[in-house]
């Protein structure tokens, strides 16, 4: 039996593009799709009408940087994903992990077996020396780190067409360029990934290749604004492990970004490279200093001023008992420390995140033809970005998930 249209009436719409709110709007969905929106008026007689007077509607939120299977723990992953969905998140970008388990979670989410956002994933490519990192063993259990389709050690002798094809075969959306790779290999990996239709997601520095190398190679998304500070640094960092012994040169950023970083930001703007800033991560991860936090905030502000598109990614998660997932912290950070307006932070957490995940054509904004990924709020996030924490209902692919069904635990 065909589904009935659903008309969400009399809502104030914030469509994700960053423009002004539209009061008295009806958004109509049919199955998984948004089919019409406009001023309140007549609706088809067979439509189910949902009166949203006094409510606000936004696109489904996107966490553009998350890990749920390093190491694999199905129970913990389902808790994270459930809290994300009931917190308004309808799409999550997974940057690495054991893609065997992530693929099953993605299938379960898509079929409605578990309440969870849709998932888009990356296969991790790094230099051989990186695969002594214990996380790689945790994410390749039963196999050899560096020799799996989802975690690949790359050398000049690697058959890149085959390696990228194997990443595609396990369902990856992208190749994640991670660590211990020189610029020529970065360029080769990116070129082959793009040739085969995969996106290129990367740390903003992968050592020895730096931010400028990654932008020139055509990376679609760079993660961690902090790493932009290594462009033009006096000491060249040769590996991921060596980075810990080479502190960021904070003095270079006391009065703004220097010429080297400004050149990278200009290139990112020109190339359409998205910055996955992960600014709020610094308050939750070990080893970061107040100087690191100040430099990171400055770099995000500089990127924003340069016109670089910024998406909201986290790279951590709040505790199980927390009411809302970490994406809300990141959106608030982008306003309080990153210099974005609430409307810009909302775009970062919706349309920019969808674009980072390769889904900008199908979600991230409220418009006909896109997926019916929507969130109903009881307060206006353009007035205060913390009002994203007033989720009443998350709608994913047309299916409503009322917040009242969620219990933090």
Coordinates of C-alpha atoms in Angstrom, one line a residue:
X1 CA 0.0 0.0 0.0
X2 CA 1.4 3.4 -0.9
X3 CA 2.1 5.8 1.9
X4 CA -0.1 8.9 2.4
X5 CA 1.4 12.3 2.0
X6 CA 2.2 14.1 5.2
X7 CA 1.7 17.9 5.5
X8 CA 3.7 19.6 8.3
X9 CA 1.7 22.8 8.6
X10 CA 2.2 26.2 10.2
X11 CA 5.9 25.7 11.0
X12 CA 8.7 28.2 11.0
X13 CA 11.1 26.8 8.4
X14 CA 14.9 27.3 8.6
X15 CA 15.9 25.5 5.4
X16 CA 19.7 25.0 6.0
X17 CA 20.9 27.5 3.3
X18 CA 21.4 30.2 6.0
X19 CA 18.7 32.5 4.9
X20 CA 15.9 34.1 7.0
X21 CA 13.3 31.9 8.7
X22 CA 10.0 31.4 6.9
X23 CA 7.0 31.5 9.1
X24 CA 3.6 29.9 8.3
X25 CA 5.1 27.3 6.0
X26 CA 3.9 23.9 5.0
X27 CA 6.4 21.1 4.2
X28 CA 4.9 18.1 2.5
X29 CA 6.5 14.7 2.4
X30 CA 5.6 11.5 0.5
X31 CA 7.4 8.4 1.6
X32 CA 11.1 9.2 1.9
X33 CA 10.9 12.5 -0.1
X34 CA 10.1 16.1 0.4
X35 CA 7.6 16.8 -2.4
X36 CA 6.4 20.4 -1.8
X37 CA 6.8 23.3 0.5
X38 CA 5.3 26.8 0.6
X39 CA 3.1 29.2 2.5
X40 CA 0.3 27.5 4.4
X41 CA -2.7 26.8 2.2
X42 CA -4.7 24.0 0.9
X43 CA -3.3 20.5 1.2
X44 CA -4.4 17.3 -0.7
X45 CA -7.5 15.8 0.9
X46 CA -5.7 12.5 1.4
X47 CA -2.8 14.0 3.3
X48 CA -2.1 13.5 7.0
X49 CA -1.8 16.9 8.5
X50 CA 0.6 17.6 11.4
X51 CA 0.0 21.0 13.0
X52 CA 3.4 22.5 14.0
X53 CA 2.2 25.9 15.1
X54 CA 4.9 27.5 17.3
X55 CA 7.5 25.0 16.2
X56 CA 10.7 25.3 14.1
X57 CA 11.8 22.9 11.4
X58 CA 15.4 22.4 10.2
X59 CA 17.1 19.8 8.0
X60 CA 18.4 16.7 9.6
X61 CA 21.7 17.3 11.4
X62 CA 24.9 15.8 10.1
X63 CA 27.9 14.8 12.3
X64 CA 30.7 15.1 9.8
X65 CA 33.3 13.2 11.9
X66 CA 32.6 10.2 14.0
X67 CA 34.0 6.8 15.0
X68 CA 31.8 3.9 16.1
X69 CA 33.9 0.8 15.6
X70 CA 37.5 1.3 16.8
X71 CA 37.4 -1.2 18.3
X72 CA 34.1 -2.8 17.3
X73 CA 31.5 -2.9 20.1
X74 CA 28.0 -3.4 18.6
X75 CA 26.1 -2.6 21.8
X76 CA 28.1 0.7 22.4
X77 CA 27.8 1.6 18.7
X78 CA 24.0 1.2 18.7
X79 CA 23.7 3.4 21.9
X80 CA 25.7 6.1 20.2
X81 CA 23.7 6.0 17.0
X82 CA 20.4 5.9 18.8
X83 CA 21.3 9.0 20.8
X84 CA 22.4 10.7 17.7
X85 CA 19.2 10.0 15.9
X86 CA 17.0 11.2 18.7
X87 CA 19.3 14.2 19.0
X88 CA 18.4 15.3 15.5
X89 CA 21.2 13.6 13.5
X90 CA 20.1 11.8 10.4
X91 CA 23.5 11.3 8.7
X92 CA 26.9 10.6 10.1
X93 CA 30.3 10.5 8.4
X94 CA 32.5 7.6 9.7
X95 CA 36.2 8.3 9.1
X96 CA 37.8 4.9 9.4
X97 CA 36.9 2.1 11.8
X98 CA 36.3 -1.6 11.2
X99 CA 34.1 -1.3 8.1
X100 CA 32.9 -4.9 8.5
X101 CA 30.8 -3.9 11.5
X102 CA 30.0 -0.4 10.2
X103 CA 28.6 -1.9 7.0
X104 CA 26.2 -4.0 9.1
X105 CA 25.2 -1.1 11.2
X106 CA 24.6 1.0 8.0
X107 CA 22.4 -1.8 6.6
X108 CA 20.4 -2.1 9.9
X109 CA 19.9 1.7 9.9
X110 CA 18.8 1.8 6.3
X111 CA 16.3 -1.0 6.8
X112 CA 14.9 0.4 10.0
X113 CA 16.1 -2.4 12.2
X114 CA 17.8 0.0 14.6
X115 CA 17.1 3.7 15.2
X116 CA 20.3 5.4 13.8
X117 CA 21.4 8.0 11.3
X118 CA 22.5 6.9 7.8
X119 CA 26.2 6.2 7.7
X120 CA 28.8 7.1 5.1
X121 CA 32.3 5.6 5.5
X122 CA 35.9 5.9 4.5
X123 CA 38.7 3.4 4.0
X124 CA 41.9 4.5 5.7
X125 CA 45.1 4.8 3.6
X126 CA 48.4 5.5 5.4
X127 CA 52.1 4.8 5.2
X128 CA 53.3 1.4 6.6
X129 CA 54.9 2.9 9.7
X130 CA 51.5 4.1 10.9
X131 CA 50.2 0.5 11.3
X132 CA 52.1 0.0 14.6
X133 CA 49.3 2.2 16.1
X134 CA 47.2 -0.1 18.4
X135 CA 44.0 1.3 17.0
X136 CA 44.7 -0.3 13.6
X137 CA 45.0 -3.7 15.2
X138 CA 41.6 -3.1 17.1
X139 CA 39.9 -2.2 13.8
X140 CA 41.3 -5.2 11.8
X141 CA 41.0 -8.0 14.3
X142 CA 41.4 -11.3 12.6
X143 CA 43.4 -9.8 9.7
X144 CA 46.7 -8.0 9.3
X145 CA 46.8 -4.2 9.9
X146 CA 47.6 -2.5 6.7
X147 CA 46.5 -5.4 4.5
X148 CA 42.7 -5.0 4.6
X149 CA 40.4 -3.1 2.2
X150 CA 39.4 -0.7 4.9
X151 CA 42.9 -0.1 6.4
X152 CA 45.6 -0.1 3.7
X153 CA 49.3 0.5 4.0
X154 CA 50.4 2.4 0.9
X155 CA 53.9 2.5 -0.6
X156 CA 55.2 3.5 -4.0
X157 CA 54.8 -0.1 -5.1
X158 CA 51.1 -0.4 -4.0
X159 CA 48.6 -1.3 -6.8
X160 CA 46.5 1.7 -6.2
X161 CA 43.7 0.9 -8.7
X162 CA 43.2 -2.4 -6.9
X163 CA 43.4 -0.9 -3.4
X164 CA 40.8 1.7 -4.2
X165 CA 38.6 -0.8 -6.0
X166 CA 38.7 -3.0 -2.8
X167 CA 37.8 0.0 -0.7
X168 CA 34.8 0.5 -3.0
X169 CA 33.9 -3.1 -2.7
X170 CA 33.6 -2.9 1.0
X171 CA 31.2 0.0 0.6
X172 CA 33.4 3.0 1.3
X173 CA 32.2 6.4 0.2
X174 CA 35.7 7.8 0.3
X175 CA 39.4 7.2 0.9
X176 CA 40.7 8.8 4.1
X177 CA 44.3 9.9 3.7
X178 CA 45.6 9.6 7.3
X179 CA 49.3 9.6 8.1
X180 CA 52.9 9.0 7.2
X181 CA 52.6 9.8 3.5
X182 CA 54.7 12.1 1.3
X183 CA 53.2 14.5 -1.1
X184 CA 53.7 12.3 -4.3
X185 CA 51.8 9.4 -2.8
X186 CA 49.1 11.7 -1.5
X187 CA 48.6 13.0 -5.1
X188 CA 48.6 9.5 -6.5
X189 CA 46.0 8.2 -4.0
X190 CA 43.7 11.2 -4.5
X191 CA 43.9 10.9 -8.2
X192 CA 43.0 7.2 -8.2
X193 CA 40.2 7.7 -5.7
X194 CA 38.6 10.4 -7.8
X195 CA 39.1 8.4 -11.0
X196 CA 37.0 5.6 -9.4
X197 CA 34.3 7.9 -8.1
X198 CA 35.4 8.0 -4.4
X199 CA 35.7 11.2 -2.4
X200 CA 39.0 12.1 -0.7
X201 CA 38.8 12.9 3.0
X202 CA 42.1 13.6 4.8
X203 CA 43.6 14.9 8.0
X204 CA 44.7 18.5 7.3
X205 CA 48.3 17.3 7.6
X206 CA 49.4 13.7 7.2
X207 CA 53.2 14.1 7.8
X208 CA 55.3 14.7 5.9
X209 CA 52.7 15.9 3.5
X210 CA 51.2 19.2 4.8
X211 CA 48.0 21.1 4.3
X212 CA 49.1 22.7 1.1
X213 CA 50.0 19.3 -0.4
X214 CA 46.6 17.9 0.5
X215 CA 44.7 20.9 -1.0
X216 CA 46.9 20.7 -4.2
X217 CA 46.1 17.0 -4.4
X218 CA 42.4 17.8 -4.5
X219 CA 41.2 16.6 -1.1
X220 CA 37.5 17.2 -0.8
X221 CA 37.5 17.6 3.0
X222 CA 40.2 18.3 5.5
X223 CA 39.8 17.4 9.1
X224 CA 41.1 19.2 12.2
X225 CA 41.6 22.9 12.0
X226 CA 44.5 22.6 14.5
X227 CA 46.6 20.8 11.8
X228 CA 46.5 23.8 9.5
X229 CA 49.1 25.3 11.8
X230 CA 51.8 23.0 10.4
X231 CA 51.8 24.8 7.0
X232 CA 54.9 26.8 6.8
X233 CA 56.3 25.5 10.2
X234 CA 60.0 25.8 10.7
X235 CA 60.3 22.1 11.6
X236 CA 59.1 19.6 9.1
X237 CA 57.3 16.7 10.9
X238 CA 58.1 13.4 9.2
X239 CA 55.5 11.1 10.7
X240 CA 52.3 10.9 12.8
X241 CA 54.3 9.6 15.8
X242 CA 56.9 12.4 15.5
X243 CA 54.2 15.1 15.7
X244 CA 53.9 14.6 19.5
X245 CA 57.5 15.8 19.9
X246 CA 57.1 18.8 17.6
X247 CA 54.9 21.4 19.2
X248 CA 52.7 23.8 17.3
X249 CA 54.5 27.1 16.8
X250 CA 51.8 29.2 18.5
X251 CA 53.9 32.4 18.3
X252 CA 53.1 32.4 14.5
X253 CA 49.4 33.0 15.3
X254 CA 49.5 35.7 17.9
X255 CA 48.1 38.3 15.5
X256 CA 46.4 36.1 13.0
X257 CA 47.3 33.5 10.4
X258 CA 50.6 34.0 8.6
X259 CA 51.0 34.1 4.9
X260 CA 51.6 30.4 4.5
X261 CA 48.3 29.5 6.2
X262 CA 46.4 32.3 4.4
X263 CA 47.6 30.9 1.1
X264 CA 46.2 27.4 2.0
X265 CA 42.9 28.9 3.1
X266 CA 42.6 30.8 -0.2
X267 CA 43.3 27.6 -2.1
X268 CA 40.7 25.7 -0.1
X269 CA 38.2 28.4 -0.9
X270 CA 39.1 28.3 -4.6
X271 CA 38.9 24.5 -4.8
X272 CA 35.8 24.1 -2.7
X273 CA 37.6 22.1 0.0
X274 CA 35.5 21.8 3.1
X275 CA 37.0 22.2 6.6
X276 CA 35.9 19.7 9.2
X277 CA 37.0 21.9 12.1
X278 CA 36.5 19.6 15.1
X279 CA 37.1 22.6 17.4
X280 CA 35.2 21.3 20.5
X281 CA 37.3 18.1 20.4
X282 CA 40.1 20.0 22.2
X283 CA 38.1 20.2 25.4
X284 CA 37.6 16.4 25.5
X285 CA 40.8 14.9 24.2
X286 CA 44.0 14.5 26.2
X287 CA 47.3 16.4 25.5
X288 CA 45.9 19.7 24.2
X289 CA 46.9 22.9 25.9
X290 CA 45.3 26.3 26.2
X291 CA 47.6 27.6 23.5
X292 CA 46.4 24.8 21.2
X293 CA 42.8 25.8 21.9
X294 CA 43.5 29.5 21.2
X295 CA 45.4 28.7 17.9
X296 CA 42.6 26.3 16.8
X297 CA 39.9 29.0 17.4
X298 CA 42.0 31.5 15.5
X299 CA 42.5 29.2 12.5
X300 CA 38.7 28.5 12.3
X301 CA 38.0 32.2 12.4
X302 CA 40.6 32.8 9.7
X303 CA 39.1 30.0 7.6
X304 CA 35.6 31.4 8.0
X305 CA 36.8 34.9 7.0
X306 CA 38.5 33.5 4.0
X307 CA 35.2 32.0 2.8
X308 CA 36.1 28.3 3.4
X309 CA 33.0 26.2 3.9
X310 CA 33.1 24.7 7.5
X311 CA 31.2 21.6 8.5
X312 CA 30.4 20.4 12.0
X313 CA 32.3 17.3 12.9
X314 CA 33.1 16.0 16.4
X315 CA 35.6 13.0 16.5
X316 CA 34.3 12.2 20.0
X317 CA 31.1 11.5 21.7
X318 CA 29.5 12.6 24.9
X319 CA 28.8 10.0 27.6
X320 CA 25.9 7.6 27.4
X321 CA 24.0 9.5 30.1
X322 CA 24.3 12.8 28.3
X323 CA 21.0 14.1 26.9
X324 CA 22.4 15.1 23.5
X325 CA 25.3 14.0 21.3
X326 CA 28.5 15.8 20.8
X327 CA 27.4 17.5 17.5
X328 CA 25.5 20.1 19.6
X329 CA 28.7 21.0 21.5
X330 CA 30.5 21.5 18.1
X331 CA 27.7 23.7 16.7
X332 CA 27.9 25.8 19.9
X333 CA 31.7 26.0 19.7
X334 CA 31.5 27.3 16.1
X335 CA 29.5 30.2 17.4
X336 CA 31.2 30.9 20.7
X337 CA 34.8 30.4 19.5
X338 CA 34.8 30.0 15.7
X339 CA 33.1 33.3 14.8
X340 CA 30.1 31.8 13.0
X341 CA 26.6 33.2 13.4
X342 CA 23.9 30.8 14.6
X343 CA 22.5 30.6 11.1
X344 CA 26.0 29.8 9.7
X345 CA 26.6 27.2 12.4
X346 CA 23.2 25.6 11.5
X347 CA 24.4 25.4 7.9
X348 CA 27.6 23.9 9.0
X349 CA 25.7 21.2 10.9
X350 CA 23.3 20.5 8.0
X351 CA 24.1 21.4 4.4
X352 CA 27.9 21.7 4.7
X353 CA 28.0 18.4 6.6
X354 CA 25.9 16.7 3.9
X355 CA 28.3 18.1 1.3
X356 CA 31.2 16.8 3.2
X357 CA 29.6 13.3 3.2
X358 CA 29.0 13.6 -0.6
X359 CA 25.2 13.9 0.0
X360 CA 24.6 17.6 -0.7
X361 CA 22.4 16.8 -3.7
X362 CA 20.0 14.6 -1.7
X363 CA 19.9 16.0 1.8
X364 CA 21.2 18.8 4.1
X365 CA 18.5 21.4 3.2
X366 CA 14.7 21.4 3.1
X367 CA 13.6 21.5 -0.5
X368 CA 11.5 19.4 -2.9
X369 CA 13.3 16.4 -4.3
X370 CA 15.5 15.9 -1.3
X371 CA 15.1 13.2 1.4
X372 CA 12.6 13.9 4.1
X373 CA 15.3 14.3 6.8
X374 CA 13.9 16.9 9.1
X375 CA 14.0 18.0 12.7
X376 CA 11.2 19.7 14.6
X377 CA 12.4 22.1 17.4
X378 CA 10.5 24.0 20.1
X379 CA 12.8 27.0 20.0
X380 CA 14.6 29.0 17.3
X381 CA 18.3 28.1 16.7
X382 CA 18.8 31.2 14.7
X383 CA 18.2 33.2 17.9
X384 CA 20.5 30.9 20.0
X385 CA 22.3 27.9 18.6
X386 CA 21.8 26.0 21.8
X387 CA 18.1 25.8 20.9
X388 CA 19.2 22.9 18.7
X389 CA 18.8 21.0 22.0
X390 CA 15.0 21.4 21.9
X391 CA 14.4 18.5 19.6
X392 CA 10.7 17.4 19.6
X393 CA 10.9 15.0 16.7
X394 CA 13.5 13.7 14.3
X395 CA 12.2 12.6 10.9
X396 CA 14.6 10.4 8.9
X397 CA 13.6 9.3 5.4
X398 CA 10.0 10.3 6.3
X399 CA 9.8 8.2 9.4
X400 CA 9.2 10.2 12.7
X401 CA 11.2 9.5 15.8
X402 CA 9.6 11.5 18.7
X403 CA 12.1 12.6 21.3
X404 CA 9.7 11.4 24.0
X405 CA 10.7 7.9 23.1
X406 CA 14.3 8.5 24.0
X407 CA 15.8 7.8 27.4
X408 CA 19.4 8.9 28.1
X409 CA 21.3 5.9 29.6

